[in-house]
Coordinates of C-alpha atoms in Angstrom, one line a residue:
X1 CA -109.4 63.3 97.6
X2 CA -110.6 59.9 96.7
X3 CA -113.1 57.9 98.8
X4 CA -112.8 54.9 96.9
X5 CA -111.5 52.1 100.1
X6 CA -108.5 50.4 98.9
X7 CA -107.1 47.2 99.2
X8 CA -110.6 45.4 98.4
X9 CA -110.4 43.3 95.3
X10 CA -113.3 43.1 92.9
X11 CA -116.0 41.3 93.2
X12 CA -116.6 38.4 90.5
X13 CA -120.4 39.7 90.2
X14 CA -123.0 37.3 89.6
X15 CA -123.2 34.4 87.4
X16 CA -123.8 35.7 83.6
X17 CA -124.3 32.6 81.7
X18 CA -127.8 32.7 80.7
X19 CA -130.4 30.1 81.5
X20 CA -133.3 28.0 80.2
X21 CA -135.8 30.8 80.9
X22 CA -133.1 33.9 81.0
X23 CA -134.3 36.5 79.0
X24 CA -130.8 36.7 78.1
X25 CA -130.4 33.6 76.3
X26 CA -128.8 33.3 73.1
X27 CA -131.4 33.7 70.0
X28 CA -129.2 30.5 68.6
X29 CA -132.6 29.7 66.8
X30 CA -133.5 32.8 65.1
X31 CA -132.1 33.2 61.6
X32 CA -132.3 36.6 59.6
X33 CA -135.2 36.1 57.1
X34 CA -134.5 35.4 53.4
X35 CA -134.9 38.0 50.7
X36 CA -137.7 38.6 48.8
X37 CA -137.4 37.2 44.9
X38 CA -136.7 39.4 42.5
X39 CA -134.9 42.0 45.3
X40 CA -131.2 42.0 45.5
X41 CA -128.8 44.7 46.7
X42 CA -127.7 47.4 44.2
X43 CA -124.0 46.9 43.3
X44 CA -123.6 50.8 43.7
X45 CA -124.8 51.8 47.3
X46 CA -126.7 48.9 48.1
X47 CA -130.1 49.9 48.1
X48 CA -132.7 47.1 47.9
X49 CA -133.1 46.9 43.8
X50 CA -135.6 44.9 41.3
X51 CA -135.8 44.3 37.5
X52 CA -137.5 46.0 35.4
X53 CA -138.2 42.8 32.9
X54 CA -135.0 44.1 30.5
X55 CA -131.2 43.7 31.7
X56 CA -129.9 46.3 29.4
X57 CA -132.5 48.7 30.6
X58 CA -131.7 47.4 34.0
X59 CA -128.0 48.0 33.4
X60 CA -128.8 51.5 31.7
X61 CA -130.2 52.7 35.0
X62 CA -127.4 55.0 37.0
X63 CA -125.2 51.5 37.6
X64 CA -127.9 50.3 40.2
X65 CA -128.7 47.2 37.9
X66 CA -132.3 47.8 37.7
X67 CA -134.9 49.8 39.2
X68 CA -134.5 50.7 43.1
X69 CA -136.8 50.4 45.6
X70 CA -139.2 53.6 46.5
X71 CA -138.7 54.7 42.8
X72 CA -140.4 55.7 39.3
X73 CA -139.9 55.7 35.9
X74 CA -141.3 57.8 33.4
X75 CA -140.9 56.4 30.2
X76 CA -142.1 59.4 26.7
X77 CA -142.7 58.2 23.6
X78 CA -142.8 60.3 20.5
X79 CA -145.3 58.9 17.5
X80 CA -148.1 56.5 17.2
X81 CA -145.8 53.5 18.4
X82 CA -146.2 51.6 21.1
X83 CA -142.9 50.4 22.1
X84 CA -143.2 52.1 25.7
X85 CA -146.5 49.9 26.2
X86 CA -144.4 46.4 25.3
X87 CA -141.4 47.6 27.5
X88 CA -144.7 48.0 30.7
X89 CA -146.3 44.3 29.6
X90 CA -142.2 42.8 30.3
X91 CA -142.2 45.2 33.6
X92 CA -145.6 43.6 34.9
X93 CA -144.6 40.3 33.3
X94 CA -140.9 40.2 35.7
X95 CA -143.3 41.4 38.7
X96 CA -145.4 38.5 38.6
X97 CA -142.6 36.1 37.7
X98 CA -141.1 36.8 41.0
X99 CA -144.6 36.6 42.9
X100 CA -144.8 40.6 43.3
X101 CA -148.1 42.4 44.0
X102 CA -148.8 44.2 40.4
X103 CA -151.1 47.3 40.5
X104 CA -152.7 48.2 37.4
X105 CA -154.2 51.6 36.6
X106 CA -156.9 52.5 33.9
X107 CA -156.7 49.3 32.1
X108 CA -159.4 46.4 32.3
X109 CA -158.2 42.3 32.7
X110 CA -157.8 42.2 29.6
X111 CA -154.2 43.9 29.4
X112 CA -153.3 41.3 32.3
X113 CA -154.0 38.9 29.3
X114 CA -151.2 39.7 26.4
X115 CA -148.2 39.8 29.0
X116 CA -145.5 38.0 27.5
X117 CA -145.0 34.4 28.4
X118 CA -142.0 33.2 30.0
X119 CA -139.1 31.6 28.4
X120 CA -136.1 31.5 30.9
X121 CA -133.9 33.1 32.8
X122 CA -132.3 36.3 30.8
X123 CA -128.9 34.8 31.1
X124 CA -129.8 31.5 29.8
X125 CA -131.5 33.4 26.8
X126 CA -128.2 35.4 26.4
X127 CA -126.4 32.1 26.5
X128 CA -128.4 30.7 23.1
X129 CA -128.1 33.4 21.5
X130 CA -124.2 33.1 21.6
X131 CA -124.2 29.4 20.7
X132 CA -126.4 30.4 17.9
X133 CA -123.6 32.7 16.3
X134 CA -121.3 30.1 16.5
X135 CA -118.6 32.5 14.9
X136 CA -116.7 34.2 17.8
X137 CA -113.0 35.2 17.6
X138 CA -110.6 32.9 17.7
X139 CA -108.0 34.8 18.6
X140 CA -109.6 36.8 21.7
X141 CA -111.0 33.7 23.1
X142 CA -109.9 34.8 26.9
X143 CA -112.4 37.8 26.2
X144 CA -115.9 35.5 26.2
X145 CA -116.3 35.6 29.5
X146 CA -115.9 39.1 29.6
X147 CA -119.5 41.0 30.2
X148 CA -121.3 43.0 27.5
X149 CA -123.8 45.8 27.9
X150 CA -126.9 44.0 28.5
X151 CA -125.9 41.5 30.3
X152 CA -126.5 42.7 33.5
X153 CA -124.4 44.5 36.3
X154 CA -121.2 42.4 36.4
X155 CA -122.0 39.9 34.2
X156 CA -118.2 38.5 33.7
X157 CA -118.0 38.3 37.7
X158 CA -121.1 36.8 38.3
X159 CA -122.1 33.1 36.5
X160 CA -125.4 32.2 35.9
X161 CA -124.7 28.8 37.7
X162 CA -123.4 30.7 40.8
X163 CA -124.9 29.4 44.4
X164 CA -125.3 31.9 46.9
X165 CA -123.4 31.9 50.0
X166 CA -124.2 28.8 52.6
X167 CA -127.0 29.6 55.2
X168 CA -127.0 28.9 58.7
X169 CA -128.0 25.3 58.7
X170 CA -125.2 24.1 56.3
X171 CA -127.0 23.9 53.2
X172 CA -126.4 25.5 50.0
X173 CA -129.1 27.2 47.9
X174 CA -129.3 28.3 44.0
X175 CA -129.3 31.5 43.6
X176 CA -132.8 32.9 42.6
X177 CA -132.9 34.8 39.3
X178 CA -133.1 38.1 38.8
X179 CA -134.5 38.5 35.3
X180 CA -136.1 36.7 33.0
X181 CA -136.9 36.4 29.5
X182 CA -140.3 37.1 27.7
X183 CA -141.6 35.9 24.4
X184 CA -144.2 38.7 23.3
X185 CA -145.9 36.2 20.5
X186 CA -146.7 33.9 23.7
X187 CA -148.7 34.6 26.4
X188 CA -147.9 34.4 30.5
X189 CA -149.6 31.4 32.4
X190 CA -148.6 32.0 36.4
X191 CA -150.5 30.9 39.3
X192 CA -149.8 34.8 40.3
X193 CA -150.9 36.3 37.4
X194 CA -154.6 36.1 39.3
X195 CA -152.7 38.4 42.0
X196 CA -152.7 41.5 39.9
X197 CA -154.8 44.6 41.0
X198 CA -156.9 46.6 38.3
X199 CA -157.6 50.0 39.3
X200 CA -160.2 51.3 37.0
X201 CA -161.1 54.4 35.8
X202 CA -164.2 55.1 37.9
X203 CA -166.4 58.6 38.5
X204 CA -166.8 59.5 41.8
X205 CA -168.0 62.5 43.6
X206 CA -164.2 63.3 44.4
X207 CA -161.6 63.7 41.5
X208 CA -160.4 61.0 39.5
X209 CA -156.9 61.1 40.7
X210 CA -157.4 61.4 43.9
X211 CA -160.0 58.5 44.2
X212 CA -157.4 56.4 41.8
X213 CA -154.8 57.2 44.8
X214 CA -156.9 56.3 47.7
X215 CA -157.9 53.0 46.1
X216 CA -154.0 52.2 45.3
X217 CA -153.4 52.6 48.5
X218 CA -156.0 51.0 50.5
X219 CA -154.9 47.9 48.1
X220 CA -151.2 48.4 49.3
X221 CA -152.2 48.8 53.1
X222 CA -154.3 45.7 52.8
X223 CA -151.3 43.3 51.6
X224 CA -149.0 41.5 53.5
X225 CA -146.1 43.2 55.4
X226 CA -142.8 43.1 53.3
X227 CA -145.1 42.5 49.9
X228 CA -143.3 43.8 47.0
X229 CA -145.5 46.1 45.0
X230 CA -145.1 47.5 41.3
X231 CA -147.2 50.1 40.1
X232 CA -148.3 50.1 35.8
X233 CA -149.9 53.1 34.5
X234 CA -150.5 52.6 30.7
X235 CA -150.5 55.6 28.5
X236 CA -151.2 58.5 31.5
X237 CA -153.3 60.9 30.4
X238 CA -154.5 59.9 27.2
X239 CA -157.4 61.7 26.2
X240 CA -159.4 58.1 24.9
X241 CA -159.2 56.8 28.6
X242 CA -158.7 59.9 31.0
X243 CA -161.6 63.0 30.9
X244 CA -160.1 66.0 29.6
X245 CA -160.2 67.9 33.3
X246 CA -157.8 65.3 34.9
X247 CA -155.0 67.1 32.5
X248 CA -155.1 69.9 34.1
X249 CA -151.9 71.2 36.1
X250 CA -153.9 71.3 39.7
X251 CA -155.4 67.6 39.0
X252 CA -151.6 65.7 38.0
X253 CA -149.0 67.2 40.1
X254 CA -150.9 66.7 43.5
X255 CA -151.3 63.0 42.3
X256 CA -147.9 62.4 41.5
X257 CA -146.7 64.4 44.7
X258 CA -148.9 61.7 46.7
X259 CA -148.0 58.9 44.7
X260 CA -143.8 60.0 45.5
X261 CA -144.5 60.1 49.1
X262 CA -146.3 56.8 48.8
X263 CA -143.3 55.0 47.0
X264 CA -140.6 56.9 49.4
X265 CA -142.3 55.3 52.3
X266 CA -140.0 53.4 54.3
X267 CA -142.4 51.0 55.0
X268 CA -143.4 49.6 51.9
X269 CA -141.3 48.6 48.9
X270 CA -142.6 50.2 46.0
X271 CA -141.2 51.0 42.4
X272 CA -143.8 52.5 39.6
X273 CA -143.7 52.8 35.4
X274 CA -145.6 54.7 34.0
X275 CA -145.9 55.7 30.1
X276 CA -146.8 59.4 29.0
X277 CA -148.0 59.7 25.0
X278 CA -145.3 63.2 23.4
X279 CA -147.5 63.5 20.8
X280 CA -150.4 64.7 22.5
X281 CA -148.2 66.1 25.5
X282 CA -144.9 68.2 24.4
X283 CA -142.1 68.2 26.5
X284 CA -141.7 71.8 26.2
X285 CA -145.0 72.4 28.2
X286 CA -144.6 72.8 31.7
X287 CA -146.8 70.2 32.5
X288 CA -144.7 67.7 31.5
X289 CA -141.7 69.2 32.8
X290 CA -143.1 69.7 36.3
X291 CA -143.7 66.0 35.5
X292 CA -139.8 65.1 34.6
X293 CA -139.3 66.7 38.0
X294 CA -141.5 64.5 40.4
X295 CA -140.1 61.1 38.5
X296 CA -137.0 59.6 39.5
X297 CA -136.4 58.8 35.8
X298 CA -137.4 59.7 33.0
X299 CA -136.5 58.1 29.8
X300 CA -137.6 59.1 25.7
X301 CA -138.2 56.9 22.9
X302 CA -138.0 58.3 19.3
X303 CA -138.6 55.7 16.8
X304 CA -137.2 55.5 13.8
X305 CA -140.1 56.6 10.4
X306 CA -141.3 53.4 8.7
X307 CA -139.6 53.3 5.7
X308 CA -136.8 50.9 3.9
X309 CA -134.6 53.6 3.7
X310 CA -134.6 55.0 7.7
X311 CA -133.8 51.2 8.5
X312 CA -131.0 50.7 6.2
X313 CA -129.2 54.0 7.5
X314 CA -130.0 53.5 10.8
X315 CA -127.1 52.0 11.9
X316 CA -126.5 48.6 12.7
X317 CA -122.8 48.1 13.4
X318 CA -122.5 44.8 11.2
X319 CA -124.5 43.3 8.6
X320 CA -125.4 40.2 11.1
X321 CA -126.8 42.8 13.5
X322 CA -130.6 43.8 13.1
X323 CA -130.7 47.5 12.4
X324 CA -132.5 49.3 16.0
X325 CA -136.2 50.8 15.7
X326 CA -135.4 54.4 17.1
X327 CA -133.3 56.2 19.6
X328 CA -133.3 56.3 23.2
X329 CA -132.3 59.5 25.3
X330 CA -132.0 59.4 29.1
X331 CA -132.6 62.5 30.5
X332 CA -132.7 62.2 34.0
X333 CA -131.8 58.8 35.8
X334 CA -132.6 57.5 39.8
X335 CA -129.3 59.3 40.5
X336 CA -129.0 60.6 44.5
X337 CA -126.3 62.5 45.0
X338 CA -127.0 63.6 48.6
X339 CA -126.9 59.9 49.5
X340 CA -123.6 59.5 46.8
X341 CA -125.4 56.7 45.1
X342 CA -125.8 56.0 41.5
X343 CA -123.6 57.8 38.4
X344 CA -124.8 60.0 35.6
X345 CA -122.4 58.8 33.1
X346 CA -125.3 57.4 30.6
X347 CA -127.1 60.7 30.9
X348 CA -126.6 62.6 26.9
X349 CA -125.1 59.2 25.1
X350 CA -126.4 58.1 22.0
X351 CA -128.7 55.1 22.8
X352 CA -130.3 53.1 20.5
X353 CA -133.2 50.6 20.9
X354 CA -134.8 47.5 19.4
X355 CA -137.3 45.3 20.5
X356 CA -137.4 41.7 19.6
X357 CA -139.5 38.9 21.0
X358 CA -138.4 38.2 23.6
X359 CA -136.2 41.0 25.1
X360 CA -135.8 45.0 24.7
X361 CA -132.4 45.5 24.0
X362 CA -130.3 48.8 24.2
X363 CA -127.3 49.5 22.9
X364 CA -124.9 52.7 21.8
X365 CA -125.6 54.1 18.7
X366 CA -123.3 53.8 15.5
X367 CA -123.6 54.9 11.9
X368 CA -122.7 52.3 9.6
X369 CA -120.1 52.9 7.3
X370 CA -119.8 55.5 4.8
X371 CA -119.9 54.1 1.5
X372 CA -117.8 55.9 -1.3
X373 CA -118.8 58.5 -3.7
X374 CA -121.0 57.2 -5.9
X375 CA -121.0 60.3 -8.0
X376 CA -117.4 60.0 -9.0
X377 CA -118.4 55.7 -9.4
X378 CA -121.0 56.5 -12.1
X379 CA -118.5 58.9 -13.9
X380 CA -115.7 56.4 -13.9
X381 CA -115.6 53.8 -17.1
X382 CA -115.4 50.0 -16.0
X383 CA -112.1 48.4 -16.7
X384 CA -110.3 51.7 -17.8
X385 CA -107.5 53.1 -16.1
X386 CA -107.5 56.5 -14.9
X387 CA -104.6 58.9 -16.5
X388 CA -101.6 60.0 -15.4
X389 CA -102.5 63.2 -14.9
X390 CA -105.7 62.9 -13.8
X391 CA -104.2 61.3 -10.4
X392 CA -103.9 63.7 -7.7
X393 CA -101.5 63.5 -4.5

């Protein structure tokens, strides 16, 4: 039994249409804040994503096309090189390019000093280059526009001179760029390069880790809302700049457990580097592999010995090509499969890497060609036909 009366129409209500001072009025003014440079969605799951100062490492890194936000890298170096050190000056270098907050742990000013100075964009760097060759195919002219590794996440599709999509007010604006290009024999002149933080290596009365971490984070607490922050921590745990007790198990992990949560928060946008010596730390301790664990990424270099011979058969696919200065080995990569973003593809492929001045480039590996026998060369006479008999089929 309904008690609902019928035969009553419905009432029109009250008038909707929102007034001067309605708290319903239409926000017609409010327009959704730009992003921040350097940030850009990541073409996989799009997670907020920034450079890391190299587009093929940037393109190496699970197909996000750079480093996402909340994230670290770990980057192990075998040897007495410092390639891992030049690949943290262009990571620092990008971050104040684009007017981040760079923090800077265990090293004085003067590492602020030798970052690279700025050439260009990367993709107008990749454009010399090309005009420089001057020899491309003839015949597969239609492929030029086709992207390379290197060249960023969909390179082909995406042209330096692109605009971004019109805003609000009718206008048109250039796309900002994502990377840039670094020339290590120069040196980086940016009214932001007085922004970075230097968190030195202090004593205290508490541990040195855990006062590093409470410094890093007062700094981060203390900037702006919606600041974009990059951590740089040279050469972790070297014995000439840490004390020997910070190496201990109960000392790192702790730090590198806070310094996760800190990057994970959802309330700041963080990404860290950091650089860990193999020759003083193997990767078969299980220091370092509780270490591998608590990075998003980790990442090995093993450069090549310094010797003629190494170079020559190291394995430049053409002559025109410079031979690379080691290998590089992914082993694990900002991958989260629970969220299904990112691919593991590049994890176990033959990488190889070589740093010029002004970019570090990886590509795959190849073995040049194999050259014939030179045994049976020196055996065989010059100008003298082989016999009949000696021919085999």
């Amino acid at each position: 039994m309904s008690f609902r009366k019928r035969n009553i129409g419905l009432s029109t209500g009250t008038d909707r249409t929102p007034t001067a001072n309605s708290p319903m009025q239409p926000q017609r003014a409010f327009q959704q804040p730009p992003p921040h440079p350097g940030v850009r969605p990541s073409p996989d799951d799009g997670r907020p994503t920034t450079s890391t100062g190299s587009p093929s490492l940037d393109n190496l890194l699970a197909g996000h096309g750079g480093l996402p936000i909340g994230k670290t890298l770990l980057v192990e170096e075998n040897g007495t090189t410092d390639f891992a050190g030049a690949l943290l000056r262009y990571y620092a270098a990008e971050g104040v390019v684009q007017d981040q907050k760079v923090h800077v742990i265990g090293m004085p000013e003067q590492w602020g000093r030798t970052l690279p100075g700025l050439v260009g964009t990367a993709e107008a760097a990749d454009d010399k280059s090309d005009k420089r060759k001057g020899d491309r195919m003839k015949i597969a002219w239609r492929y030029e526009r086709l992207g390379e590794f290197g060249a960023g996440v969909a390179g082909a599709r995406a042209n330096p001179g692109d605009q971004s999509p019109a805003s609000p007010d009718g206008n048109v604006h250039k796309q900002a760029a994502f990377c840039h290009a670094f020339d290590l024999t120069k040196r980086l002149t940016h009214p932001s390069i007085s922004n970075i933080t230097y968190v030195p290596l202090m004593p205290t009365n508490e541990p040195l880790l855990v006062s590093i971490f409470k410094r890093l984070q007062a700094n981060i607490a203390s900037s702006p809302p919606n600041t974009v922050h990059r951590i740089v921590i040279p050469s972790f745990l070297n014995p000439t700049l840490y004390p020997p007790d910070v190496c201990e198990p109960e000392n790192v992990l702790p730090f590198l457990h806070s310094l996760r949560a800190l990057t994970n928060s959802p309330s700041s946008r963080i990404t860290a580097m950091m650089t860990l010596p193999l020759s003083l730390f193997s990767r078969s301790s299980g220091l370092v592999r509780w270490m591998e664990i608590l990075c998003d990424g980790v990442i090995e270099l093993c450069p090549f010995p310094h010797s003629a011979d190494a170079l020559s058969t190291s394995g430049a696919a053409t002559s025109h090509e410079e031979p690379p200065q080691g290998m590089l080995k992914t082993h694990k990569l900002p991958v989260l499969h629970e969220r299904g973003g990112g691919s593991d593809q590049n994890l176990g492929q033959d990488w190889a890497f070589n740093l010029s001045r002004k970019k570090f480039e990886i590509k795959p590996f190849s073995l040049p060609p194999a050259e014939g026998d030179q045994e049976a060369q020196q055996s065989a006479q010059p100008n003298k036909m082989p016999k009949k008999e000696d021919l085999e089929f």
